[in-house]
Coordinates of C-alpha atoms and ligand atoms in Angstrom, one line a residue:
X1 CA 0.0 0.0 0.0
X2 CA 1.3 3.6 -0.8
X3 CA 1.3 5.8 1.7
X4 CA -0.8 8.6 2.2
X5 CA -1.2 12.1 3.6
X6 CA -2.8 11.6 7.1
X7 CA -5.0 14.7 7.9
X8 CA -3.7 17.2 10.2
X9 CA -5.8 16.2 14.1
X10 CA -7.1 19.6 14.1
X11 CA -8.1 22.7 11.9
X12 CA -5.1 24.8 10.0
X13 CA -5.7 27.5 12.3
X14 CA -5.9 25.4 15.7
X15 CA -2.3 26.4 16.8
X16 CA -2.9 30.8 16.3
X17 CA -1.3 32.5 17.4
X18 CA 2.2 30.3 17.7
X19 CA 2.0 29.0 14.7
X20 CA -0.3 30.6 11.8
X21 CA -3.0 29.3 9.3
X22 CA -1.4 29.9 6.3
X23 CA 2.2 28.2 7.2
X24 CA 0.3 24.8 8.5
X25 CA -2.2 25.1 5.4
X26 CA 1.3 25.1 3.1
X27 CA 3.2 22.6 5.4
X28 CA 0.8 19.8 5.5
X29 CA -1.0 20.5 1.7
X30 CA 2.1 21.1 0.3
X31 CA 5.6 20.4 1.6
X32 CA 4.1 17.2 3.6
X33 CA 1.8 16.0 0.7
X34 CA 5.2 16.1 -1.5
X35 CA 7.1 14.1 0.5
X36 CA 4.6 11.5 0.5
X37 CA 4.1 11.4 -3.2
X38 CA 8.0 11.6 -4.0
X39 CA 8.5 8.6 -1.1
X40 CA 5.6 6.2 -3.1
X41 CA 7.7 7.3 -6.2
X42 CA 10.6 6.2 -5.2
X43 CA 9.3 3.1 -3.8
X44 CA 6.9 2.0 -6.2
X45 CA 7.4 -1.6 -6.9
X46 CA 9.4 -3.0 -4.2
X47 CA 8.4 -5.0 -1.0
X48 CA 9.2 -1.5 1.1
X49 CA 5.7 -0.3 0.3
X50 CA 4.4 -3.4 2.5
X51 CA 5.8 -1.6 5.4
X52 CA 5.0 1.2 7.6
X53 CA 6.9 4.6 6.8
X54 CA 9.1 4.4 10.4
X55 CA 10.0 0.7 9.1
X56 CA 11.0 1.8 6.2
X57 CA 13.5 4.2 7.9
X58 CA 14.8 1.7 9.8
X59 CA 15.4 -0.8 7.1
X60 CA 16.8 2.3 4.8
X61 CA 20.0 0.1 4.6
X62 CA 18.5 -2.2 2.5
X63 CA 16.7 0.0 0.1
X64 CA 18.5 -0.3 -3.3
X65 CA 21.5 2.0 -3.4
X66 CA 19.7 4.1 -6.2
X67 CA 16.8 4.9 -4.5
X68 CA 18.1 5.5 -0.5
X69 CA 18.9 8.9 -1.4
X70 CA 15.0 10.1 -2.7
X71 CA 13.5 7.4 0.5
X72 CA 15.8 9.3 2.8
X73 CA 14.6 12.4 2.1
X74 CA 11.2 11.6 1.3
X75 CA 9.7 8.8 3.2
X76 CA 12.3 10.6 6.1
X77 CA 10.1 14.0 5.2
X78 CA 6.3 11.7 5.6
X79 CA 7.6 10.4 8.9
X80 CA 8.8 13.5 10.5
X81 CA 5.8 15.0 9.6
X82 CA 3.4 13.1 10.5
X83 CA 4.9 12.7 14.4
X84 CA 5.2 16.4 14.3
X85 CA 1.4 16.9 13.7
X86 CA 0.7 14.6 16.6
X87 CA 2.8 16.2 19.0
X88 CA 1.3 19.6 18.7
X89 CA -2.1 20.7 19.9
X90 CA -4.6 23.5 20.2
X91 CA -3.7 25.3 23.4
X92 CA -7.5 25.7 23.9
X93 CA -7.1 21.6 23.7
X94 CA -4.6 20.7 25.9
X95 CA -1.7 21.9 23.9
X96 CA 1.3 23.8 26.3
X97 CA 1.5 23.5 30.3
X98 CA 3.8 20.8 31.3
X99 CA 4.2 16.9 30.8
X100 CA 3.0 15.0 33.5
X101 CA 3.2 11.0 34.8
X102 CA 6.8 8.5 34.2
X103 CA 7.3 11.3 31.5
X104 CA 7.9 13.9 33.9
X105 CA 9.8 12.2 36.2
X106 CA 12.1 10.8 33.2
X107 CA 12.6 14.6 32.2
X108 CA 13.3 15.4 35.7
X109 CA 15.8 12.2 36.1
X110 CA 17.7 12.9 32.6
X111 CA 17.7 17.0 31.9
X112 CA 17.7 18.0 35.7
X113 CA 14.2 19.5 35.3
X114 CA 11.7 20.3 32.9
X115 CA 13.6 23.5 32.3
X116 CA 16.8 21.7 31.5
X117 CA 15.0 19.7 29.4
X118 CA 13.5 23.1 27.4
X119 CA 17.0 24.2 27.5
X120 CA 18.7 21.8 25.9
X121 CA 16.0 21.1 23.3
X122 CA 15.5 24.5 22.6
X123 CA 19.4 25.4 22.0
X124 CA 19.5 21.9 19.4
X125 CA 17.1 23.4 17.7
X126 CA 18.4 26.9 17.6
X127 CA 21.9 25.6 16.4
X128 CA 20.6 23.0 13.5
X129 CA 22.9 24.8 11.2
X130 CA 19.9 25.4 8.1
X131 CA 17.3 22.8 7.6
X132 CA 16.4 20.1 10.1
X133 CA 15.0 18.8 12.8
X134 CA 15.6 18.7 16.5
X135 CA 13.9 15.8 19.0
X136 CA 13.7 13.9 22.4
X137 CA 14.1 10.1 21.8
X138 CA 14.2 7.5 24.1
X139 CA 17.4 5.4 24.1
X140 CA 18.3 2.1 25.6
X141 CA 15.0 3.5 28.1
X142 CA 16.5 6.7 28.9
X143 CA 15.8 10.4 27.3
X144 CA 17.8 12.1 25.2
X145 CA 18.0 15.4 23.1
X146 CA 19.8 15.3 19.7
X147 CA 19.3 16.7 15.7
X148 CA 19.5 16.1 12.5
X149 CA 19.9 17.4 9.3
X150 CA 17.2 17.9 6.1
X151 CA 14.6 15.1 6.6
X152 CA 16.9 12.4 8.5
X153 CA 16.0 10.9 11.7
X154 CA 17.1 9.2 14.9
X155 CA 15.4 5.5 13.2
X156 CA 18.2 6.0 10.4
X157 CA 21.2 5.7 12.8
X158 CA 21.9 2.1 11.5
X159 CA 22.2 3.0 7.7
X160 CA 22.9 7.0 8.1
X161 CA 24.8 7.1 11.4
X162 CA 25.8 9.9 12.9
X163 CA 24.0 12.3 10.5
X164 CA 21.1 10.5 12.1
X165 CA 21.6 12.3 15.7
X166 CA 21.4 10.2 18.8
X167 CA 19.5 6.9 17.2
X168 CA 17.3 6.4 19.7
X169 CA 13.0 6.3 19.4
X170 CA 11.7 9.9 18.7
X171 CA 9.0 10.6 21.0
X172 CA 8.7 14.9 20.2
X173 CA 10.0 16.8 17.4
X174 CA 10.6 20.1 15.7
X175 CA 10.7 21.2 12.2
X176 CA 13.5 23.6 11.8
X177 CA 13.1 24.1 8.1
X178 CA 12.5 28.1 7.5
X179 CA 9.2 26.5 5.5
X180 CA 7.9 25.9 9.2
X181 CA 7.9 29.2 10.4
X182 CA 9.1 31.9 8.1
X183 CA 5.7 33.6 7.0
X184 CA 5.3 34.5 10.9
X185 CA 8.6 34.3 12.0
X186 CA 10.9 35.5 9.0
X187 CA 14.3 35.2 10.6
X188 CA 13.4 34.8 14.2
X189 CA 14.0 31.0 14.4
X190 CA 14.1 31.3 18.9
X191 CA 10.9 32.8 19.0
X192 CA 9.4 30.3 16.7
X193 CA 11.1 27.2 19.1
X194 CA 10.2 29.5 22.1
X195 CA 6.1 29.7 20.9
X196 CA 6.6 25.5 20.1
X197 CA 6.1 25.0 24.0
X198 CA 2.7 26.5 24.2
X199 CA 1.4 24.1 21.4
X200 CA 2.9 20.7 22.5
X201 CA 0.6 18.0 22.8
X202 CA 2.1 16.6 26.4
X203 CA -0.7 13.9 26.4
X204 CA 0.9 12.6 23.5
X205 CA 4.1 12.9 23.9
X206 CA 3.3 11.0 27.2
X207 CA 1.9 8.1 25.3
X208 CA 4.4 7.6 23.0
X209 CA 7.4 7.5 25.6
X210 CA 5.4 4.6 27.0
X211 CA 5.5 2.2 23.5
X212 CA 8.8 3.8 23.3
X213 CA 10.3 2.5 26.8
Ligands
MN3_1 MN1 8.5 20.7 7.3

């Protein structure tokens, strides 16, 4: 089965004022929707459209040599994207305020405290050199903070290695790409991770450190 575009969990304009209508109306109907196609592109006729889209960055060691390149940066750009939706929210629907449950205690027990945690999240995102992504994974059971570059992503580590940041489980992730925030935002790449914490979906993030763990 090819993927497909999931829909975004909420209206385009659910996350005003942090981030705006128009950007998530490109980001998902565009930039996302691209990704997707290109990835069913590039994998149309092998077994690697049998799998799920995390799978398939997993496994991107075996795709053949001539396509890795297009499935790493497409079916890595339909797999960022579609944890990213999840993991924001509405702040009028839970989105913002603070994790709660084992999730805040592993915060607490690996960053210090929920500040650290913001801190050192915040400054990986902040120093992404141009496009990328910055996350919190869970690795070998513990949390981590680490980047990556373009569309790669922590499930890559075993074909991509370092470029892949930490390779742990990504349980929260930011878009870094200027496409994610420069209609609001132009240059002003900390205020764009700084309004990220008021749209976080906690409850999520929460629920997805648990299958991670
Ligand atoms: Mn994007």
């Amino acid at each position: 089965m090819a993927f497909t575009l999931p829909d975004l969990p909420y209206a385009f304009d659910a996350l005003e004022p942090h981030i705006d209508s128009r950007t998530m109306e490109i980001h998902h109907g565009k930039h996302h929707a691209a990704y997707v196609a290109k990835a069913n592109a590039a994998l149309e006729g092998t077994k690697f459209t049998e799998m799920s889209v995390d799978d398939v960055c997993q496994n991107l060691s075996d795709v053949p040599a001539a396509k890795r390149t297009a499935v790493r940066n497409n079916a890595g750009g339909h797999a960022n994207h579609s944890l990213f939706w999840q993991v924001l929210a509405s702040p009028t629907s839970g989105g913002g305020g603070e994790p709660t449950g084992e999730l805040a205690i592993a915060i607490a027990s690996a960053f210090g405290s929920l500040e650290g945690f913001k801190d050192k999240f915040a400054d990986a995102a902040a120093t992404r050199f141009g496009s990328g992504w910055a996350w919190l994974c869970v690795k070998n059971g513990s949390l981590v903070v680490c980047s990556t570059a373009n569309q790669d992503n922590p499930l890559m580590a075993s074909a991509i290695g370092d470029a892949a940041g930490c390779g742990g489980a990504p349980i929260l992730g930011l878009d870094v790409w200027e496409h994610a925030y420069y209609l609001n935002y132009q240059n002003r790449r900390p205020d764009y991770i700084n309004a990220f914490w008021s749209v976080v979906n906690w409850s999520k993030v929460r629920e997805l450190f648990a299958q991670a763990k």
